[in-house]
CSV table of C-alpha atoms and ligand atoms in Angstrom, one decimal:
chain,number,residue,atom,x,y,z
S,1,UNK,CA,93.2,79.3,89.8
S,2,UNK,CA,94.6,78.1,93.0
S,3,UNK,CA,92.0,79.5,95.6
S,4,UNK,CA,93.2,81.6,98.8
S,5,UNK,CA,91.4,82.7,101.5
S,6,UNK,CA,91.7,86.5,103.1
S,7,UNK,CA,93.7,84.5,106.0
S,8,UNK,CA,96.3,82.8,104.1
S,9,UNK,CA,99.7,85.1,103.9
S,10,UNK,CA,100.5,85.1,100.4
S,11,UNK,CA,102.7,87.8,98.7
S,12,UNK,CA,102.3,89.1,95.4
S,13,UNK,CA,105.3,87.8,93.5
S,14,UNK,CA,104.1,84.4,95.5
S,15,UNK,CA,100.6,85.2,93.6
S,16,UNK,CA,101.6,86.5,90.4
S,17,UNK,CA,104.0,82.9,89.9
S,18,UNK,CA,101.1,80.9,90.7
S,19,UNK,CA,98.6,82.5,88.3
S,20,UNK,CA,101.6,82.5,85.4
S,21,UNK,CA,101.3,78.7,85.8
S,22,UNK,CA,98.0,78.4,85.1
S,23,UNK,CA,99.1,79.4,81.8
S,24,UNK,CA,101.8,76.6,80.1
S,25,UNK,CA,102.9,79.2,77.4
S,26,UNK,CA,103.5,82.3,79.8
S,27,UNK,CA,107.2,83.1,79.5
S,28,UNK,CA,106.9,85.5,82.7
S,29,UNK,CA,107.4,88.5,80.9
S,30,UNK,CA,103.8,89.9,81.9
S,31,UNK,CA,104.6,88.6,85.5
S,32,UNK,CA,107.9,90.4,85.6
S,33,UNK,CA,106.2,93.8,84.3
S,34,UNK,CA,103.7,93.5,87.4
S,35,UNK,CA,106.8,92.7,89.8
S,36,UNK,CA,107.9,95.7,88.9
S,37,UNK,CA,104.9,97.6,88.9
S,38,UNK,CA,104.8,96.6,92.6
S,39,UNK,CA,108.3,97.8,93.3
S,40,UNK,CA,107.4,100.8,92.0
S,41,UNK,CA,104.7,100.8,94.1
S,42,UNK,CA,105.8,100.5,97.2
S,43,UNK,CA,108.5,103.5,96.4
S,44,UNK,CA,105.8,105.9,95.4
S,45,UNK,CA,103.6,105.1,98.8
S,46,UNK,CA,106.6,105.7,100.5
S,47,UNK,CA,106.6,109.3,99.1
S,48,UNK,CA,102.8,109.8,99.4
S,49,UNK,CA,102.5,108.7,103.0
S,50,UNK,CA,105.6,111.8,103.9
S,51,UNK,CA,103.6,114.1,101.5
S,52,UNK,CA,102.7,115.9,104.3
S,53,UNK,CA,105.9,116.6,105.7
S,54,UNK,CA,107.2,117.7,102.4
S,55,UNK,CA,108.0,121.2,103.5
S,56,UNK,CA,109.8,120.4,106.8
S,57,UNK,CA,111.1,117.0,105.7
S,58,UNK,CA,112.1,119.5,102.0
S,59,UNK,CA,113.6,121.4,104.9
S,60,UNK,CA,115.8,119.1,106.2
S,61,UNK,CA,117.2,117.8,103.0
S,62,UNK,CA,117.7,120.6,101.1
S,63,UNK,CA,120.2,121.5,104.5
S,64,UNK,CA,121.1,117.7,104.4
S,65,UNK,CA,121.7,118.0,100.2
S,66,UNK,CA,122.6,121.1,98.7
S,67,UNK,CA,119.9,121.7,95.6
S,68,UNK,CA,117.9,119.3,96.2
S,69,UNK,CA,114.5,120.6,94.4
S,70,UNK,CA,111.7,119.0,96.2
S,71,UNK,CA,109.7,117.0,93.4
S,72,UNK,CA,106.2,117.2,93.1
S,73,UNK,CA,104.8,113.6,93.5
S,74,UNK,CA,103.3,113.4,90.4
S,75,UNK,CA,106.6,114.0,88.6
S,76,UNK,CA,108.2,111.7,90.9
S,77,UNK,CA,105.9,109.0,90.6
S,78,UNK,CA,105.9,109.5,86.8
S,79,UNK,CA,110.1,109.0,86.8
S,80,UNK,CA,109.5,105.9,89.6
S,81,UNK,CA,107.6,104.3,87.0
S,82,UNK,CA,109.8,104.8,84.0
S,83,UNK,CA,112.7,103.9,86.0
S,84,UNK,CA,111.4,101.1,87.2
S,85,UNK,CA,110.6,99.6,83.8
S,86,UNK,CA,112.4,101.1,81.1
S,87,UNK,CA,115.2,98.8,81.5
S,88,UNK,CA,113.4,95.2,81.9
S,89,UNK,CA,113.4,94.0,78.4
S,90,UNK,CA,110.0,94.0,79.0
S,91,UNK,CA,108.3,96.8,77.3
S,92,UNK,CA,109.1,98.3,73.9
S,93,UNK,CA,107.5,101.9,74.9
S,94,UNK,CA,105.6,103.3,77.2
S,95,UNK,CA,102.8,106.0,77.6
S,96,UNK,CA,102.4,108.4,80.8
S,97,UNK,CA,99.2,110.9,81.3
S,98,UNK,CA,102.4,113.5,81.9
S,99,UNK,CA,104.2,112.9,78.7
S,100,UNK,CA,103.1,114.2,76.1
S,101,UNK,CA,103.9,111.7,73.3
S,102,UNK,CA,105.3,108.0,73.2
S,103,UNK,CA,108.1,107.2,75.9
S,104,UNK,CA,110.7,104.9,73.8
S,105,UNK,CA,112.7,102.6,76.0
S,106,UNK,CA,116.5,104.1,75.8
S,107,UNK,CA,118.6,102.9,72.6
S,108,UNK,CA,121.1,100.9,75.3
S,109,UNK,CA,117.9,98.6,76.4
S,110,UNK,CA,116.7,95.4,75.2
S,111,UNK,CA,113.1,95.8,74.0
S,112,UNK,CA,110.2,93.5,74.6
S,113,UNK,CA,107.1,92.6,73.4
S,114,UNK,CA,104.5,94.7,75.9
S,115,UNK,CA,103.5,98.4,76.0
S,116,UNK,CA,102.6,99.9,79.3
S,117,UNK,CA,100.2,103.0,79.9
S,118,UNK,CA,99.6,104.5,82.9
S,119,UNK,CA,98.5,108.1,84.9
S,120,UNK,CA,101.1,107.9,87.6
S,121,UNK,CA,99.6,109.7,90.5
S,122,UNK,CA,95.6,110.5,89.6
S,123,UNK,CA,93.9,113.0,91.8
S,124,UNK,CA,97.2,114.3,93.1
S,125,UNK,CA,95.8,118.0,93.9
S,126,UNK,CA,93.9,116.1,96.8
S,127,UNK,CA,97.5,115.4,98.6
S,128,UNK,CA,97.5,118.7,100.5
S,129,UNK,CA,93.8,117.1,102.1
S,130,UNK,CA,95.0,114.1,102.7
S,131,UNK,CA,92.5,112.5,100.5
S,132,UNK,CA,93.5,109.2,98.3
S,133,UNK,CA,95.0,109.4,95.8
S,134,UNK,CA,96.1,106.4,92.9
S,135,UNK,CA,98.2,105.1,90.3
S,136,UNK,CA,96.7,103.4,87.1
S,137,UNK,CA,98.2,101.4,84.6
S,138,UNK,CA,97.2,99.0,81.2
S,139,UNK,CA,99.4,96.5,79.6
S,140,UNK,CA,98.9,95.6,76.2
S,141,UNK,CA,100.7,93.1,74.1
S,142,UNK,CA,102.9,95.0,70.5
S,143,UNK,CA,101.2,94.7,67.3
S,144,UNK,CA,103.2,96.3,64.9
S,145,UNK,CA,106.4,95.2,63.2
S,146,UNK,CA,109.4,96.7,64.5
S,147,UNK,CA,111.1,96.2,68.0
S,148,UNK,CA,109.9,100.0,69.1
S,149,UNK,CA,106.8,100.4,70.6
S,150,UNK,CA,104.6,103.0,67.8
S,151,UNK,CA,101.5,104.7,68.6
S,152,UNK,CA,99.4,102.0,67.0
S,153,UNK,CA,100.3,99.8,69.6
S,154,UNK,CA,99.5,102.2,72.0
S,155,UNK,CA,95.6,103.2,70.6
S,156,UNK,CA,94.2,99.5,71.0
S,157,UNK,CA,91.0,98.9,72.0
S,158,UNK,CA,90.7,98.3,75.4
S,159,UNK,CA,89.0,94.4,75.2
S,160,UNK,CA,93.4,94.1,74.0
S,161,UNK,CA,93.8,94.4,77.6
S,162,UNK,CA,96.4,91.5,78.8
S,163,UNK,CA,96.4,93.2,82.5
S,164,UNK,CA,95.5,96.0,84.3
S,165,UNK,CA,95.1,97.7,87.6
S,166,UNK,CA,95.5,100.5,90.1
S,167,UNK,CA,97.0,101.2,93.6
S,168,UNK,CA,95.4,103.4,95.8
S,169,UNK,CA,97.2,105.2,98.2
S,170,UNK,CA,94.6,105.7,101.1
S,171,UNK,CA,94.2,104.5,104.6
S,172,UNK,CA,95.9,101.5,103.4
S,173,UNK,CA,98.2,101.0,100.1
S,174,UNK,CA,96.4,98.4,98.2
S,175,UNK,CA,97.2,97.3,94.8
S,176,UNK,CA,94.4,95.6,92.9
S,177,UNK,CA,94.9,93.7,89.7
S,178,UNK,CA,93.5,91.5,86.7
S,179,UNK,CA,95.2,89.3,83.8
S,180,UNK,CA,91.7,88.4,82.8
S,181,UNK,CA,91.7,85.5,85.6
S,182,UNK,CA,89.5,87.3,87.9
S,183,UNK,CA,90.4,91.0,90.3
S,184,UNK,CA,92.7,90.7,93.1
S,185,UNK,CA,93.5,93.3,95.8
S,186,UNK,CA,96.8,93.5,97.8
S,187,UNK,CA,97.3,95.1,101.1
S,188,UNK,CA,100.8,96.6,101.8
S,189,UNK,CA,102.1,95.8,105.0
S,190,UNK,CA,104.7,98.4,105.1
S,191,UNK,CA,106.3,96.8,108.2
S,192,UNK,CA,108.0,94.1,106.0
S,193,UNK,CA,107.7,96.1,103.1
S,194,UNK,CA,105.7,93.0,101.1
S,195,UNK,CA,101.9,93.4,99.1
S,196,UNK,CA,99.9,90.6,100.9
S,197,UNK,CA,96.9,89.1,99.1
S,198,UNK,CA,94.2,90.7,101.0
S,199,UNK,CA,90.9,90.6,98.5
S,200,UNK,CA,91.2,87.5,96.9
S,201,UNK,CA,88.6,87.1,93.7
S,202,UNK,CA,86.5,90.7,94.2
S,203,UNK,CA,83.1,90.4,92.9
S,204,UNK,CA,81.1,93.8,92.8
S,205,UNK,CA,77.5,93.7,94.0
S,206,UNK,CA,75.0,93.7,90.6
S,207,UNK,CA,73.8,96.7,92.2
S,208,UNK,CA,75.0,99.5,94.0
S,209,UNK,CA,74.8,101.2,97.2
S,210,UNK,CA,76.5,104.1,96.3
S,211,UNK,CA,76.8,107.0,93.2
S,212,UNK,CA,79.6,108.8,92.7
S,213,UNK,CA,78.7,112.3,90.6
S,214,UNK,CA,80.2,115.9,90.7
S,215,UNK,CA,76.0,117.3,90.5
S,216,UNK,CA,77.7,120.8,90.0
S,217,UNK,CA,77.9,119.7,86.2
S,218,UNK,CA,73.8,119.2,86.3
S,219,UNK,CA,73.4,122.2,84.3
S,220,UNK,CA,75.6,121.4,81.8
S,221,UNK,CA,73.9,117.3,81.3
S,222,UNK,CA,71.9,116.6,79.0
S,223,UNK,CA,67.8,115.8,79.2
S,224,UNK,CA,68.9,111.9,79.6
S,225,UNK,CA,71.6,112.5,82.1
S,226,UNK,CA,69.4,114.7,84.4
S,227,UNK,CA,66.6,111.7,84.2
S,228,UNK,CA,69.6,108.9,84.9
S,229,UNK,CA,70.5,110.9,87.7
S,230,UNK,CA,66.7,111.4,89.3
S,231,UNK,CA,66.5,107.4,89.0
S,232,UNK,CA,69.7,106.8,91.4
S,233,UNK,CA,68.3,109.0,93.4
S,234,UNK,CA,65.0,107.8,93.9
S,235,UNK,CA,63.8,110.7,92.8
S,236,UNK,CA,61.2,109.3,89.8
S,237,UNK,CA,60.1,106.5,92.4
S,238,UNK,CA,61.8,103.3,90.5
S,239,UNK,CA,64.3,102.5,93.2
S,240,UNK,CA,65.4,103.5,96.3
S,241,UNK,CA,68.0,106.2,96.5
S,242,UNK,CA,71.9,105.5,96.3
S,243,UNK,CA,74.0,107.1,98.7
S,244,UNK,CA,76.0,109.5,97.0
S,245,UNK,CA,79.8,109.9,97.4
S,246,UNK,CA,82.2,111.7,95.5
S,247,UNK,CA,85.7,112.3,96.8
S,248,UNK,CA,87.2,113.8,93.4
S,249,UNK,CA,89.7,111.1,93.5
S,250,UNK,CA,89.1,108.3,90.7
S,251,UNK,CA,90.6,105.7,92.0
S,252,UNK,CA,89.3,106.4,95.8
S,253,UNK,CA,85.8,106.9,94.1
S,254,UNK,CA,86.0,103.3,92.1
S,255,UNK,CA,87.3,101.3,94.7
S,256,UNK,CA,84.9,102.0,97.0
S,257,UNK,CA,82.4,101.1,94.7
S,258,UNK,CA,84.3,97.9,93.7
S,259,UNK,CA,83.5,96.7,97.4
S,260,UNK,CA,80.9,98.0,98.2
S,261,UNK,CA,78.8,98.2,95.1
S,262,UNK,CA,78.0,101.5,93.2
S,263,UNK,CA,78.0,103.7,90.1
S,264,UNK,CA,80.6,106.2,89.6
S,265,UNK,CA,79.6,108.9,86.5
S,266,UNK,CA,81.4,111.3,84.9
S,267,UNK,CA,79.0,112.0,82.0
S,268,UNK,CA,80.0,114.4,78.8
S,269,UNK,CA,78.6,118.1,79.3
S,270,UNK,CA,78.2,121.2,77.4
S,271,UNK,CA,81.4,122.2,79.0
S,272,UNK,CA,83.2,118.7,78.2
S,273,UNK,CA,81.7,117.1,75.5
S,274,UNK,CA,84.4,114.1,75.8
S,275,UNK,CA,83.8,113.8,79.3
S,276,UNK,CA,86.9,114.6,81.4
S,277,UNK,CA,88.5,111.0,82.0
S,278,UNK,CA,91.3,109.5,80.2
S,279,UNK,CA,90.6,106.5,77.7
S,280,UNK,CA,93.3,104.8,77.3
S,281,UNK,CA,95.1,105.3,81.3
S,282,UNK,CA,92.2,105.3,83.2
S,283,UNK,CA,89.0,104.4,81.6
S,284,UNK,CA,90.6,101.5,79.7
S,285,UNK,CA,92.2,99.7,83.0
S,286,UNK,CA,89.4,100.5,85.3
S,287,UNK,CA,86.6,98.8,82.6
S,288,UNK,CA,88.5,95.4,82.1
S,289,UNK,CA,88.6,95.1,85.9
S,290,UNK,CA,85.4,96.0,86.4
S,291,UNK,CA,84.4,93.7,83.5
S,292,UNK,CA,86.6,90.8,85.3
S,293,UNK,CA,84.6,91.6,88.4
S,294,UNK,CA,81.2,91.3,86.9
S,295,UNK,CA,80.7,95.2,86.1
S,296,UNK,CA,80.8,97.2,83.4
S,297,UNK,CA,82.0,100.4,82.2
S,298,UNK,CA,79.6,102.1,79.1
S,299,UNK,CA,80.6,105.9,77.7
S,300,UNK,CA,77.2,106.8,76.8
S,301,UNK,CA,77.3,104.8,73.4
S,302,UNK,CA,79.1,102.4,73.9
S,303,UNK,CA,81.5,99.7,76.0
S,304,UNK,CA,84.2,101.2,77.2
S,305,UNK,CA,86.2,98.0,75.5
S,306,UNK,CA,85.1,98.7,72.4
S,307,UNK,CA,85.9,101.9,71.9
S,308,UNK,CA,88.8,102.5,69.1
S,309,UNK,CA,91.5,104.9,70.3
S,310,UNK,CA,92.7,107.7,68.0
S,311,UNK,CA,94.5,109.7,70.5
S,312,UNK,CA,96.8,108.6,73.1
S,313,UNK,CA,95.3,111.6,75.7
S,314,UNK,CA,91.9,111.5,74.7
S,315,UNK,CA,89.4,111.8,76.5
S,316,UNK,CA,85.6,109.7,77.5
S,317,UNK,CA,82.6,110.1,79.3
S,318,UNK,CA,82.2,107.5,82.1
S,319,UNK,CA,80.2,105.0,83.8
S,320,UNK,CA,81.6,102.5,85.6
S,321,UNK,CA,80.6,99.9,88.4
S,322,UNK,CA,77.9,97.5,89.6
S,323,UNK,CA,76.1,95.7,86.2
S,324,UNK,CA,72.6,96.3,86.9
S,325,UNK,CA,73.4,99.7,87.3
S,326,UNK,CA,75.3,100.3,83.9
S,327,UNK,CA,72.1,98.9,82.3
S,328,UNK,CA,70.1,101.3,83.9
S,329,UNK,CA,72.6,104.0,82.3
S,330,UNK,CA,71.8,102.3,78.6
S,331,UNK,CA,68.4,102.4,78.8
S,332,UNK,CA,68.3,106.0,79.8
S,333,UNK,CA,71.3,107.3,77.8
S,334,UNK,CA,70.1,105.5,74.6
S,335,UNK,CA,66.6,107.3,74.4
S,336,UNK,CA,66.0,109.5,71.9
S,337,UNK,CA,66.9,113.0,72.7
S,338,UNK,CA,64.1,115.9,72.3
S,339,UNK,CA,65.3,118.3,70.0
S,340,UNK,CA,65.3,121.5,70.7
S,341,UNK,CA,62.6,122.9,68.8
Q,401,P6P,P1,85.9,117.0,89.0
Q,401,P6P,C1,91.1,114.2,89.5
Q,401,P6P,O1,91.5,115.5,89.1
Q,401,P6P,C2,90.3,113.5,88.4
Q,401,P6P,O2,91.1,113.4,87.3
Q,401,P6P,C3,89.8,112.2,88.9
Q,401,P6P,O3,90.7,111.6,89.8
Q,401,P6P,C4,88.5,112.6,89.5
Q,401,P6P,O4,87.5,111.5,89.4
Q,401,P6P,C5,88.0,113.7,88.6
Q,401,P6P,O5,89.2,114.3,88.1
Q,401,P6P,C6,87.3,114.8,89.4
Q,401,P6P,O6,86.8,115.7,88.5
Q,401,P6P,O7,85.5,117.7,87.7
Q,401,P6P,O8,84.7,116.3,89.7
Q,401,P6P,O9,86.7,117.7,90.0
């Protein structure tokens, strides 16, 4: 990998062509498909940052154009997407968290050999607060036979990965990426409208600072979750106690943690035995970077890169972040439970 420092200006596509020859048999479809992720982008943080003004800016162009329905951003950043891709020749379907089934690319496109998932605008009820929100996507190469994309391309397991990565539309618009070559973070600079390389080669701390939990689940954990939770909080005397944070945005919550170090937990409970999280658009993508980064991801059983799909919207438990801190998760979640006698 040609190394970069935090000072040199370097763009994405400048980035992305550079890693693609490191690798004599790439044919630059995977580095198109991120291009265009990027585009896509930088048209949905253009959205997010006027969410704000929606109803007075909805105002003025609903005088401006007649029936013009204000979009909600998810929708909108679910259509940026699929407009964006559906006619590279790139993909040969395509999988949203707000489509039900399998998007197929439209009869009058070329196919190609990729499949792309993605949850288009996670956390979006936190716009009205201003809070950050992301988008997260998975590429994995077609396994099956045919030029359309079919649902058994779709429920890989996640180790299938050839990229990932998220953007997260906070105080800054960063997008943050892997192709298995190590996790790189990009800083828009909305000034010249370009992602500059801003986080070259993140490594997250082996342990954390931080735990990120919604507690208000506690009394639906089990036993081995309550106890997992006392040790991150100091509370049984092992370690000292993790700050907690929890913003209720996954991407917010996990990138924080990628920097800084940290757990973030969304464990299965009486009232969500899956867990709440999506596999294969969220879980899926966050674990291989956090694998590439020197984390983990674990869904109380198991890696999260192991686990088999059989649905494209199902859903998983969750723990994901600093390594030492996962393996404090295995040894507590792999104890025996008490039954209930
Ligand atoms: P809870 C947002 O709705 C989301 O899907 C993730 O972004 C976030 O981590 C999680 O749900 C928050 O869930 O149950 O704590 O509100």
């Amino acid at each position: 990998m040609v190394k970069h420092t935090a000072t040199s200006v370097v763009t994405i596509e400048r980035f992305i062509i550079e890693q693609e020859r490191l690798v004599p048999e790439a044919s630059g479809a995977l580095s198109s498909i991120l291009y265009d992720i990027a585009l896509a982008a930088k048209m949905i943080a253009s959205k997010v940052r006027r969410a704000g003004l929606v109803d007075i800016l909805g105002a003025m162009e609903t005088q401006n154009v007649q029936g013009e329905i204000q979009q909600k951003l998810d929708v909108f950043a679910n259509e940026t997407i699929i407009k964006a891709m559906d006619h590279t020749g790139r993909l040969c379907a395509m999988a949203s968290e707000e489509v039900p089934d399998i998007i197929p690319i439209p009869d009058n496109f070329k196919r190609g050999n990729y499949v792309l998932l993605f949850d288009p605008l996670d956390g979006s009820s936190n716009i009205d607060v201003n809070v950050p929100v992301g988008t997260i996507f998975s590429v994995m190469r077609k396994i099956t036979r045919g030029a359309d994309g079919e649902m058994e391309d779709m429920l890989q397991p996640g180790r299938r990965q050839v990229a990932a990565g998220y953007i997260i539309y906070g105080s800054s618009t960063m997008l943050v990426y892997t192709t298995g070559g190590g996790v790189h973070g990009f800083t828009l600079d909305p000034s010249i409208g370009e992602f500059l390389l801003s986080h070259p080669d993140i490594k997250i701390p082996t342990r954390g600072r931080y735990l990120s939990v919604n507690d208000s689940y506690e009394q639906f954990w089990d036993e081995n979750v309550k106890a997992l939770m006392r040790r991150y909080r100091g509370l049984d005397g092992h370690q000292k106690a993790m700050s907690v944070r929890y913003v209720g945005s996954l991407v917010a919550d996990f990138h924080r943690n990628m920097l800084g170090g940290g757990i973030f937990a969304y464990p299965s409970n009486r009232q969500a035995p899956k867990g709440k999280l999506r596999l294969l658009y969220e879980a899926n993508p966050l674990a291989f970077i956090a694998k590439e980064a020197g984390g983990a991801a674990y869904d109380g059983t198991e890696e999260i890169l192991d686990v088999q799909p059989t649905e494209l919207h199902q859903r998983t438990p969750l723990y994901i972040g600093s390594r030492d801190d996962i393996a404090t998760a295995r040894e507590f979640l792999s104890r025996q439970l008490a039954t209930v006698g």
